[in-house]
Coordinates of C-alpha atoms and ligand atoms in Angstrom, one line a residue:
M1 CA 34.8 -7.2 6.8
S2 CA 34.4 -11.0 6.4
A3 CA 35.3 -14.1 8.4
E4 CA 38.5 -15.6 7.3
P5 CA 38.2 -19.2 5.9
S6 CA 39.6 -20.3 9.5
E7 CA 36.9 -18.3 11.4
I8 CA 33.8 -19.4 12.3
Y9 CA 30.4 -17.3 12.6
D10 CA 28.5 -17.6 15.8
L11 CA 25.4 -17.1 13.9
F12 CA 24.5 -17.3 10.1
I13 CA 21.4 -16.0 8.9
I14 CA 19.6 -16.9 5.6
G15 CA 17.4 -14.2 4.4
G16 CA 17.6 -10.5 4.1
G17 CA 14.0 -9.5 5.0
V18 CA 13.0 -7.7 7.9
N19 CA 13.2 -10.7 10.3
G20 CA 16.7 -11.6 9.1
C21 CA 18.2 -8.0 9.1
G22 CA 16.4 -7.4 12.7
L23 CA 17.9 -10.5 14.0
A24 CA 21.4 -9.7 12.5
R25 CA 21.3 -6.5 13.9
D26 CA 20.3 -7.6 17.5
A27 CA 22.8 -10.6 17.5
T28 CA 25.7 -8.3 16.3
G29 CA 24.8 -5.8 19.2
R30 CA 25.2 -8.6 21.6
G31 CA 28.6 -9.2 20.6
L32 CA 28.0 -12.3 18.3
R33 CA 30.0 -12.8 15.2
V34 CA 27.2 -12.6 12.4
G35 CA 26.9 -13.4 8.7
L36 CA 23.9 -13.0 6.6
A37 CA 23.0 -13.9 2.9
E38 CA 20.2 -12.6 0.8
M39 CA 19.8 -14.0 -2.5
N40 CA 18.5 -11.1 -4.2
D41 CA 18.1 -7.4 -3.1
L42 CA 17.8 -6.6 0.6
G43 CA 13.8 -6.6 1.4
S44 CA 13.1 -7.6 -2.2
A45 CA 10.5 -10.2 -1.1
T46 CA 7.7 -9.9 1.4
S47 CA 9.3 -7.2 3.4
S48 CA 8.7 -4.6 0.6
A49 CA 5.4 -5.7 -0.2
S50 CA 3.4 -5.1 2.9
T51 CA 0.7 -2.6 3.7
K52 CA 3.5 -0.6 5.6
L53 CA 1.9 -0.2 8.9
F54 CA 3.1 -0.6 12.3
H55 CA -0.3 -1.9 13.8
G56 CA -1.7 -3.8 16.6
G57 CA -4.2 -5.3 13.9
L58 CA -7.7 -4.4 15.1
R59 CA -9.2 -7.3 13.2
Y60 CA -7.0 -9.9 15.0
L61 CA -9.0 -8.9 18.3
E62 CA -12.0 -11.0 16.5
Y63 CA -9.6 -14.1 16.4
F64 CA -8.9 -13.5 20.3
E65 CA -5.2 -13.0 19.3
F66 CA -4.7 -10.7 22.5
R67 CA -0.9 -11.7 22.9
L68 CA -0.1 -10.7 19.3
V69 CA -2.2 -7.6 19.4
R70 CA -0.8 -6.4 22.8
E71 CA 2.7 -6.7 21.8
A72 CA 2.4 -5.0 18.5
L73 CA 0.5 -2.2 20.1
V74 CA 3.1 -1.6 22.6
E75 CA 5.8 -2.0 20.0
R76 CA 4.4 0.9 17.9
E77 CA 5.8 3.7 20.0
V78 CA 8.8 1.8 20.7
L79 CA 9.6 1.7 16.8
L80 CA 8.3 5.1 16.3
R81 CA 10.9 6.5 18.7
A82 CA 13.8 4.5 17.1
M83 CA 13.0 5.6 13.4
P84 CA 11.1 9.0 13.4
H85 CA 12.3 9.4 9.8
I86 CA 10.7 6.4 8.2
S87 CA 7.7 6.0 10.4
W88 CA 5.0 8.1 11.6
P89 CA 1.6 8.2 13.4
M90 CA -1.5 8.1 11.2
R91 CA -5.2 8.3 12.1
F92 CA -7.5 5.7 10.5
V93 CA -11.2 6.5 9.7
L94 CA -13.6 3.5 9.9
P95 CA -17.0 4.6 8.3
F96 CA -19.8 3.0 10.1
H97 CA -22.8 1.4 8.3
K98 CA -25.4 -1.1 9.1
D99 CA -24.2 -3.7 6.8
M100 CA -21.1 -4.5 8.4
R101 CA -20.5 -8.2 8.6
F102 CA -18.1 -10.6 10.1
E103 CA -15.8 -12.7 7.8
S104 CA -17.8 -16.1 7.8
E105 CA -16.1 -17.7 10.8
T106 CA -14.3 -15.8 13.6
P107 CA -14.2 -17.2 17.3
M108 CA -15.8 -13.7 18.0
S109 CA -18.7 -14.2 15.4
R110 CA -19.3 -17.8 16.5
L111 CA -19.5 -16.6 20.2
L112 CA -21.8 -13.7 19.1
T113 CA -24.2 -16.0 17.0
M114 CA -24.3 -18.3 20.2
V115 CA -25.4 -15.7 22.5
M116 CA -27.5 -13.3 20.1
P117 CA -28.7 -15.6 17.0
W118 CA -30.7 -12.8 15.8
M119 CA -27.5 -10.7 14.8
R120 CA -26.7 -13.4 11.9
G121 CA -23.3 -12.5 11.2
R122 CA -23.5 -8.8 11.6
R123 CA -20.5 -6.8 13.3
P124 CA -22.3 -4.3 15.6
A125 CA -21.2 -1.0 16.5
W126 CA -20.8 -1.5 20.0
L127 CA -18.4 -4.4 19.2
I128 CA -16.3 -1.8 17.1
R129 CA -16.2 0.6 20.0
L130 CA -15.4 -2.1 22.5
G131 CA -12.5 -3.2 20.0
L132 CA -11.3 0.3 19.8
F133 CA -11.4 0.6 23.6
L134 CA -9.2 -2.4 24.0
Y135 CA -6.9 -1.1 21.2
D136 CA -6.4 2.2 23.1
H137 CA -5.8 0.5 26.4
L138 CA -4.2 -2.8 25.8
G139 CA -0.9 -1.0 24.3
G140 CA 0.0 1.7 27.0
R141 CA -0.1 4.7 24.6
K142 CA 1.8 7.8 25.2
I143 CA 2.3 9.5 21.7
L144 CA -0.7 8.2 19.8
P145 CA -3.9 9.9 20.4
A146 CA -7.0 7.9 21.5
A147 CA -9.8 6.8 19.3
R148 CA -13.0 9.0 19.0
T149 CA -16.3 9.2 16.9
L150 CA -16.5 11.4 13.8
N151 CA -19.3 13.1 12.2
L152 CA -18.7 12.6 8.5
A153 CA -21.2 15.3 7.5
S154 CA -18.6 18.0 9.1
D155 CA -15.3 16.2 9.1
E156 CA -13.0 16.6 6.1
A157 CA -12.8 12.8 6.0
G158 CA -16.4 12.7 5.0
N159 CA -15.9 14.8 1.8
S160 CA -14.7 12.0 -0.5
L161 CA -17.3 9.3 0.6
H162 CA -20.7 8.5 -0.1
S163 CA -23.0 10.8 1.5
K164 CA -24.9 7.7 3.2
F165 CA -21.8 7.4 5.4
R166 CA -22.6 9.9 8.3
K167 CA -20.7 8.4 11.1
A168 CA -17.2 7.0 11.7
Y169 CA -14.7 5.8 14.2
E170 CA -11.3 7.3 14.1
Y171 CA -8.1 5.5 15.9
S172 CA -4.4 5.6 15.8
D173 CA -1.6 3.4 14.3
C174 CA 1.7 4.2 12.5
W175 CA 3.1 4.2 9.0
V176 CA 6.4 2.8 8.1
D177 CA 8.7 2.6 5.1
D178 CA 9.1 -1.2 5.2
S179 CA 11.9 -1.6 2.7
R180 CA 13.8 1.0 4.4
L181 CA 13.3 -0.5 7.7
V182 CA 15.0 -3.5 6.2
V183 CA 18.0 -1.7 4.9
L184 CA 18.6 0.4 8.1
N185 CA 18.7 -2.7 10.1
A186 CA 21.2 -4.2 7.8
R187 CA 23.2 -0.9 7.8
D188 CA 23.2 -0.8 11.7
A189 CA 24.3 -4.4 11.8
A190 CA 27.2 -3.9 9.4
N191 CA 28.2 -0.9 11.4
R192 CA 28.4 -3.1 14.5
G193 CA 30.4 -5.7 12.5
A194 CA 28.1 -8.1 10.9
D195 CA 28.9 -9.3 7.3
I196 CA 25.8 -8.6 5.2
M197 CA 26.0 -10.4 1.8
S198 CA 23.2 -9.4 -0.8
R199 CA 22.9 -11.3 -4.0
T200 CA 24.2 -14.1 -2.2
K201 CA 22.4 -17.4 -2.2
V202 CA 22.7 -20.2 0.3
V203 CA 22.8 -23.2 -1.7
R204 CA 23.5 -25.9 0.7
A205 CA 23.9 -26.0 4.4
D206 CA 25.2 -29.2 6.2
R207 CA 25.4 -29.8 9.7
K208 CA 28.8 -31.0 10.9
D209 CA 28.4 -32.2 14.6
D210 CA 29.3 -28.7 16.3
H211 CA 28.8 -26.5 13.4
W212 CA 27.2 -25.6 9.9
E213 CA 29.2 -25.6 6.6
I214 CA 27.1 -23.2 4.5
S215 CA 27.7 -23.1 0.6
L216 CA 27.2 -19.7 -0.8
R217 CA 26.8 -18.6 -4.6
S218 CA 27.0 -15.1 -5.9
E219 CA 27.2 -13.8 -9.6
H220 CA 30.9 -14.0 -9.5
R221 CA 31.8 -17.0 -7.2
D222 CA 31.0 -20.0 -5.0
W223 CA 32.6 -20.1 -1.6
T224 CA 31.7 -21.8 2.0
V225 CA 31.4 -20.4 5.4
R226 CA 31.1 -22.0 8.9
A227 CA 28.8 -21.1 11.6
R228 CA 27.9 -22.5 15.0
M229 CA 24.3 -21.8 14.4
L230 CA 22.0 -21.2 11.7
V231 CA 19.0 -19.0 11.5
N232 CA 16.5 -19.8 8.6
A233 CA 14.7 -16.4 8.1
G234 CA 14.0 -17.3 4.6
G235 CA 10.1 -15.9 4.5
P236 CA 8.2 -17.8 1.8
W237 CA 11.1 -20.1 1.2
V238 CA 11.5 -21.2 4.8
E239 CA 10.1 -24.6 4.2
D240 CA 12.0 -25.1 1.0
L241 CA 15.2 -24.3 2.8
I242 CA 14.4 -26.9 5.6
Q243 CA 13.6 -29.5 3.1
N244 CA 16.0 -28.9 0.3
T245 CA 18.8 -26.7 1.4
M246 CA 19.4 -28.0 4.9
R247 CA 17.5 -31.5 4.3
Q248 CA 16.0 -31.5 7.8
N249 CA 13.5 -33.9 8.9
T250 CA 10.6 -31.9 10.4
R251 CA 6.7 -31.6 10.1
E252 CA 6.8 -27.9 10.3
A253 CA 4.9 -26.2 7.4
V254 CA 4.3 -22.8 5.9
R255 CA 1.0 -21.4 4.5
L256 CA 1.6 -19.1 1.7
V257 CA -1.0 -16.3 1.5
R258 CA -0.7 -13.7 -1.3
G259 CA -1.4 -10.3 -0.7
S260 CA -1.7 -7.5 -3.3
H261 CA -2.0 -3.7 -3.4
I262 CA -3.1 -1.3 -6.0
V263 CA -1.6 2.5 -6.0
T264 CA -3.8 5.0 -7.6
R265 CA -3.7 8.7 -8.3
R266 CA -4.6 10.5 -5.0
L267 CA -8.3 9.8 -4.2
F268 CA -8.6 12.4 -1.3
D269 CA -7.1 15.7 0.0
H270 CA -6.4 15.0 3.7
D271 CA -3.5 13.0 5.6
K272 CA -6.0 10.4 7.3
C273 CA -6.4 6.7 6.0
Y274 CA -9.5 4.8 5.8
F275 CA -10.1 1.3 7.1
F276 CA -13.1 -0.1 4.9
Q277 CA -15.2 -3.0 5.9
G278 CA -16.8 -5.1 3.0
T279 CA -19.9 -7.1 2.8
D280 CA -17.9 -10.0 2.6
G281 CA -16.5 -9.2 6.1
R282 CA -13.0 -8.6 4.8
I283 CA -11.3 -5.2 5.5
I284 CA -9.0 -3.0 3.2
F285 CA -7.0 0.2 3.9
A286 CA -7.0 3.3 1.6
I287 CA -3.9 5.2 2.7
P288 CA -2.3 8.5 1.5
Y289 CA 0.9 7.5 -0.3
E290 CA 4.0 9.4 -1.5
E291 CA 2.3 12.6 -1.7
D292 CA 0.5 12.3 -4.9
F293 CA -0.9 8.7 -4.6
T294 CA -3.3 6.5 -2.5
L295 CA -2.6 3.0 -1.6
I296 CA -5.2 0.5 -1.4
G297 CA -5.1 -3.1 -0.1
T298 CA -4.9 -5.9 0.7
T299 CA -6.2 -9.2 -0.7
D300 CA -6.1 -12.8 0.8
S301 CA -5.4 -15.5 -1.7
A302 CA -3.7 -19.1 -1.4
H303 CA -0.2 -18.8 -3.1
A304 CA 1.0 -22.1 -4.5
D305 CA 4.8 -21.9 -4.5
A306 CA 7.3 -19.4 -3.2
S307 CA 9.3 -19.8 -6.5
E308 CA 6.2 -18.3 -8.3
R309 CA 6.6 -14.6 -8.4
P310 CA 3.6 -12.8 -6.9
V311 CA 1.6 -10.4 -8.8
C312 CA -1.6 -8.6 -8.3
T313 CA -4.0 -10.5 -10.7
D314 CA -6.6 -8.5 -12.6
E315 CA -9.3 -10.2 -10.5
E316 CA -7.5 -9.0 -7.5
R317 CA -7.3 -5.5 -8.9
D318 CA -10.9 -5.4 -9.9
Y319 CA -11.8 -6.6 -6.1
L320 CA -9.9 -3.7 -4.6
L321 CA -11.3 -1.1 -7.1
G322 CA -15.1 -2.5 -6.5
F323 CA -14.4 -2.5 -2.7
A324 CA -13.2 1.0 -2.5
T325 CA -16.0 2.2 -4.9
Q326 CA -18.5 0.9 -2.2
Y327 CA -17.3 3.9 -0.1
F328 CA -15.8 6.6 -2.3
E329 CA -18.2 8.9 -3.9
R330 CA -16.4 9.0 -7.1
P331 CA -15.8 5.4 -8.6
V332 CA -12.3 4.1 -8.5
T333 CA -11.5 2.6 -12.0
V334 CA -8.7 0.8 -13.8
D335 CA -7.7 4.4 -15.2
D336 CA -6.9 5.5 -11.7
V337 CA -4.4 2.7 -11.1
V338 CA -0.7 3.5 -11.6
W339 CA 1.0 0.7 -10.1
T340 CA 0.3 -2.6 -8.2
Y341 CA 2.5 -4.9 -6.0
S342 CA 2.1 -8.2 -4.4
G343 CA 3.7 -10.1 -1.6
V344 CA 3.4 -13.5 0.1
R345 CA 2.9 -14.0 3.7
P346 CA 4.8 -17.0 5.0
L347 CA 2.4 -17.8 7.8
Y348 CA 2.8 -20.7 10.2
D349 CA 0.5 -23.5 9.2
D350 CA -1.8 -23.9 12.1
G351 CA -4.5 -25.7 10.2
A352 CA -6.9 -22.6 10.0
S353 CA -9.6 -22.8 7.5
S354 CA -9.2 -19.7 5.6
A355 CA -6.3 -17.5 4.6
T356 CA -7.7 -14.6 6.4
A357 CA -8.0 -16.8 9.7
A358 CA -4.5 -18.2 9.6
T359 CA -2.3 -16.7 12.5
R360 CA -0.1 -13.7 11.9
D361 CA 1.8 -14.5 15.0
Y362 CA 5.6 -15.5 14.7
V363 CA 6.5 -19.2 15.5
L364 CA 10.2 -19.8 16.2
K365 CA 11.2 -23.5 15.9
L366 CA 14.6 -24.5 17.4
Q367 CA 16.3 -27.8 16.5
D368 CA 19.2 -28.6 18.4
S369 CA 19.0 -32.4 19.0
G370 CA 21.4 -33.4 16.1
G371 CA 24.3 -31.2 17.0
A372 CA 24.7 -27.6 15.9
P373 CA 21.3 -25.7 16.2
V374 CA 19.2 -24.3 13.6
L375 CA 16.2 -21.8 14.3
N376 CA 13.3 -21.9 11.8
V377 CA 11.4 -18.5 11.6
F378 CA 7.6 -18.6 10.4
G379 CA 5.4 -16.0 10.0
G380 CA 5.4 -12.5 11.8
K381 CA 4.6 -8.9 11.0
I382 CA 6.9 -6.1 10.2
T383 CA 5.5 -4.6 13.5
T384 CA 6.9 -7.4 15.5
Y385 CA 10.2 -8.0 13.9
R386 CA 12.4 -6.5 16.7
K387 CA 10.5 -8.4 19.4
L388 CA 10.9 -11.6 17.0
A389 CA 14.7 -11.0 17.0
E390 CA 14.8 -10.5 20.6
A391 CA 12.6 -14.0 21.3
A392 CA 15.0 -15.7 18.8
L393 CA 18.1 -14.5 20.5
D394 CA 16.7 -15.2 24.0
K395 CA 16.8 -19.0 22.6
L396 CA 20.0 -18.9 21.0
A397 CA 22.2 -16.7 22.7
P398 CA 22.5 -18.8 26.0
L399 CA 23.6 -21.8 23.7
L400 CA 26.7 -19.7 22.7
G401 CA 27.4 -18.7 26.5
N402 CA 26.3 -15.3 25.5
T403 CA 24.6 -13.5 28.4
H404 CA 24.0 -10.0 26.8
G405 CA 20.5 -8.7 27.4
H406 CA 18.0 -6.8 25.3
W407 CA 19.2 -3.6 23.9
T408 CA 17.4 -2.6 20.8
A409 CA 14.3 -1.0 22.4
L410 CA 16.0 2.2 23.2
A411 CA 18.5 2.3 20.1
S412 CA 17.7 4.3 17.1
L413 CA 18.2 3.1 13.7
P414 CA 20.5 5.0 11.4
G415 CA 19.4 8.6 11.0
G416 CA 16.6 8.1 13.5
D417 CA 18.4 10.0 16.5
F418 CA 16.1 12.7 16.7
A419 CA 12.5 13.5 18.3
V420 CA 9.4 12.0 17.0
D421 CA 7.9 15.3 16.2
G422 CA 11.4 16.6 14.7
V423 CA 10.7 16.2 11.0
A424 CA 9.8 19.9 10.3
G425 CA 12.9 21.1 12.3
L426 CA 15.1 18.9 10.5
V427 CA 13.9 19.9 7.1
A428 CA 14.4 23.5 8.1
S429 CA 17.9 23.0 9.4
L430 CA 18.9 20.9 6.2
R431 CA 17.5 23.9 4.0
R432 CA 19.5 26.5 6.0
A433 CA 22.7 24.3 5.6
Y434 CA 22.1 23.5 2.0
P435 CA 20.0 26.5 0.5
F436 CA 20.0 24.9 -2.9
L437 CA 17.4 22.1 -1.7
T438 CA 13.8 22.7 -2.4
D439 CA 11.3 21.8 0.3
V440 CA 10.2 18.7 -1.6
W441 CA 13.8 17.6 -1.8
A442 CA 14.7 18.3 1.6
R443 CA 11.7 16.6 2.8
R444 CA 12.4 13.5 0.8
L445 CA 16.0 13.3 2.1
V446 CA 14.8 13.7 5.8
R447 CA 12.1 11.0 5.4
N448 CA 14.8 8.7 3.9
Y449 CA 17.9 9.4 5.5
G450 CA 16.9 11.3 8.9
T451 CA 20.0 12.9 10.5
Q452 CA 22.1 11.0 7.9
A453 CA 20.8 13.2 5.1
A454 CA 23.4 16.0 6.4
V455 CA 26.2 13.4 6.3
M456 CA 25.2 12.4 2.7
L457 CA 25.4 16.1 1.6
D458 CA 28.4 17.0 3.4
G459 CA 30.7 19.8 1.7
A460 CA 28.1 20.6 -0.9
T461 CA 27.7 24.3 -1.6
T462 CA 25.8 24.0 -4.8
M463 CA 23.7 21.3 -6.6
A464 CA 26.6 20.7 -9.0
D465 CA 28.8 19.5 -6.1
L466 CA 26.3 16.5 -5.8
G467 CA 27.3 15.4 -9.4
E468 CA 25.4 14.3 -12.3
D469 CA 21.6 15.2 -11.9
F470 CA 19.2 12.4 -12.9
G471 CA 16.1 14.4 -12.4
H472 CA 13.4 14.2 -9.8
T473 CA 16.0 15.3 -7.2
I474 CA 18.2 12.2 -7.8
T475 CA 21.9 13.0 -8.0
A476 CA 25.1 10.9 -8.4
R477 CA 25.9 11.7 -4.7
E478 CA 22.6 9.9 -3.5
L479 CA 23.1 6.9 -5.9
T480 CA 26.7 6.5 -4.6
W481 CA 25.5 6.7 -1.0
S482 CA 22.9 4.1 -2.0
A483 CA 25.5 1.7 -3.3
R484 CA 28.0 2.3 -0.5
Q485 CA 25.7 2.4 2.6
E486 CA 22.7 0.5 1.4
W487 CA 23.8 -2.3 -1.0
A488 CA 21.9 -0.8 -4.0
H489 CA 23.0 -2.5 -7.1
S490 CA 20.5 -1.4 -9.7
A491 CA 17.7 1.3 -10.7
D492 CA 15.3 -1.0 -9.5
D493 CA 16.9 -1.4 -6.0
F494 CA 17.0 2.4 -5.9
L495 CA 13.7 3.5 -7.3
W496 CA 11.5 0.9 -5.7
R497 CA 13.0 0.0 -2.5
R498 CA 15.6 2.6 -1.2
T499 CA 13.0 5.1 -2.5
K500 CA 9.7 5.1 -4.2
L501 CA 10.9 7.4 -7.0
G502 CA 10.0 4.6 -9.4
L503 CA 6.5 6.1 -9.3
R504 CA 7.8 9.2 -11.0
V505 CA 11.0 8.3 -13.2
S506 CA 10.6 7.3 -16.8
K507 CA 12.1 4.3 -18.3
E508 CA 14.8 6.2 -20.1
E509 CA 15.7 8.0 -16.6
A510 CA 15.7 4.6 -15.0
A511 CA 18.0 3.2 -17.8
R512 CA 20.5 6.1 -17.1
I513 CA 20.4 5.2 -13.1
D514 CA 21.1 1.6 -14.2
A515 CA 24.1 2.8 -16.2
F516 CA 25.4 4.5 -13.3
F517 CA 25.1 1.7 -11.0
R518 CA 26.8 -0.5 -13.7
D519 CA 29.6 1.8 -14.0
L520 CA 30.3 1.6 -10.3
N521 CA 31.0 -1.9 -11.0
L522 CA 29.6 -3.3 -7.9
V523 CA 30.5 -6.7 -6.5
S524 CA 28.2 -9.0 -4.1
G525 CA 29.5 -10.8 -1.3
P526 CA 31.3 -10.0 1.9
E527 CA 34.0 -7.9 0.4
V528 CA 31.8 -5.4 -1.4
V529 CA 34.1 -3.3 -3.5
V530 CA 32.7 0.0 -4.4
P531 CA 35.4 2.0 -6.2
E532 CA 35.7 5.7 -5.2
V533 CA 33.7 7.7 -7.7
S534 CA 33.9 11.4 -7.7
P535 CA 30.4 12.5 -6.8
V536 CA 31.3 16.0 -8.2
G537 CA 30.4 15.5 -11.8
Ligands
LIG1 C1 0.3 -8.0 1.6 C2 1.0 -8.1 2.9 C3 0.8 -7.0 3.8 C4 1.3 -7.1 5.0 N1 1.1 -5.9 5.8 C5 1.7 -5.6 7.0 C6 1.5 -4.6 7.7 O1 0.9 -3.6 7.3 N2 2.3 -4.6 9.0 C7 2.9 -5.5 9.5 O2 3.3 -5.4 10.6 N3 3.2 -6.7 8.7 C8 2.5 -6.6 7.5 N4 2.7 -8.0 6.7 C9 3.8 -9.0 7.3 C10 5.0 -8.7 6.8 O3 5.3 -8.1 5.7 C11 6.1 -10.1 6.9 O4 5.5 -10.8 8.2 C12 7.5 -9.8 6.9 O5 7.8 -8.8 5.8 C13 8.1 -11.2 6.6 O6 9.5 -10.8 6.6 P1 10.6 -12.1 6.5 O7 12.0 -11.4 6.7 O8 10.3 -13.1 7.3 O9 10.3 -12.5 5.2 P2 10.8 -12.0 3.6 O10 11.1 -10.4 3.6 O11 10.2 -12.4 2.4 O12 12.3 -12.2 3.6 C14 12.9 -13.6 3.3 C15 14.2 -13.5 2.5 O13 14.8 -14.7 2.5 C16 15.4 -14.7 1.1 N5 15.7 -16.0 0.9 C17 15.1 -17.0 0.7 N6 15.9 -18.1 0.5 C18 17.2 -17.8 0.3 C19 18.4 -18.6 0.1 N7 18.4 -19.8 -0.1 N8 19.6 -17.7 0.2 C20 19.6 -16.5 0.7 N9 18.5 -15.7 0.8 C21 17.2 -16.6 0.7 C22 14.6 -14.2 0.2 O14 15.2 -13.5 -1.0 C23 13.8 -13.1 1.0 O15 14.3 -11.6 0.8 C24 2.2 -8.0 5.5 C25 2.6 -9.1 4.4 C26 1.7 -9.1 3.3 C27 2.3 -10.2 2.4

């Protein structure tokens, strides 16, 4: 469905990251006519390069960011209930040692140095316990278990660490598959009537009194749409869009902070994560990843320009390896690394001195003085994308006379309409209905598609019914679903964002998948034409 040339969108959103797609979903559910353009694949920028945590952000307490931490803590369980397929609780183990130090300057470290000068920048154990107490109680937990102290000599979490670590604290946060979060928000928005246009760049936006004229470009054509309001959710490009695409006069600026991760072979045999504190005061996570791997990150480095593709530099990789090796008994080396990725945080430039200190809170700047309004979105976290959308629409909807209230807190994302602890049951029932599925395959499908997995497999009685077999449990049926339901256009979209099977697939196998997508003859833009292909081989 797309707006006819004579029609006008209520809201047009630039950017198909988590914030743009979350906003499109909320707005469409409130009855607004919504269009969204994403210049590349959905979620292809920052929103697929995060640490993938729904978290309050323990370290932000030291910056006294209580509003942000509380909102994010409360939000963890709201999100978990809405998407139990792509998000799940995790326990984080924070080994204690005497050398724990603050990052040079946090409001908390300054306060502590003032009242206890003998501490000289050390981060004491009682402060961590206080932080964890607040973490447990600020956010009104119902599902997630509370923090506790661990004896690393007897707990399995101690096995892979240096024996000098004897004590740890353990607390809860949640995992989320960030790029699937984006695409499921887009899917829900489209199901409710939004036009989601991937691979479509906004090349120009002109304010014409009471509306915006927006020039779009895809591989196959140029065209123009109109909208009463514009949202700039361009992430790292937010400032570029303000200056060059909308040519607006504003002092608002973005601070680009690159964060890199490394993925290694699996470094430990349990399902808990580690929260490591470095002697430089920074922290990193080591998280079980995709069954056979460990995800380690992140770094904080200034990034000059949004147009420069972020990559994990050798220096960042070595920093992460060295950091992890301070904790793991077996040194973590370059040979363990199987993949790296990097993303750019589009933080609001609040004048903070260091990249680590810049606020992670979102900032929404509404400009409505010169006619049709535009809302510029800065910063934010994956964790707060739904709250950001609510706050944005609370500003915008009344300007359109829309009085619908909040609705997303209790609404599942596609495939997420089952209990938080229901994954095992869903895997079992999927295997009963489709006996040719292996356990690994069924689990992967449930983690990706939740209750929608059964819809995708509908009618299949043997594996051959799912069409061409691409190995690693990938079939033509799933690729076709991915193209039709999830805007996948290439092997890259499918292997690295709709799934993480890129970690397992060879170049030759990826080329076959690419050829399959090419044969589907996908066209970007509002009237995506996906020809009927028979999934049955
Ligand atoms: C290393 C790292 C780790 C992080 N870890 C976490 C975490 O664990 N938990 C958490 O809550 N948050 C985390 N975050 C923060 C979170 O990832 C970001 O706040 C969030 O993804 C930003 O989403 P966005 O939609 O604003 O931006 P993006 O995802 O970058 O989306 C913006 C989109 O706009 C598109 N665009 C730009 N210009 C145009 C144009 N002219 N036309 C059409 N489209 C355009 C881009 O292609 C892009 O896809 C992390 C961030 C980083 C970098």
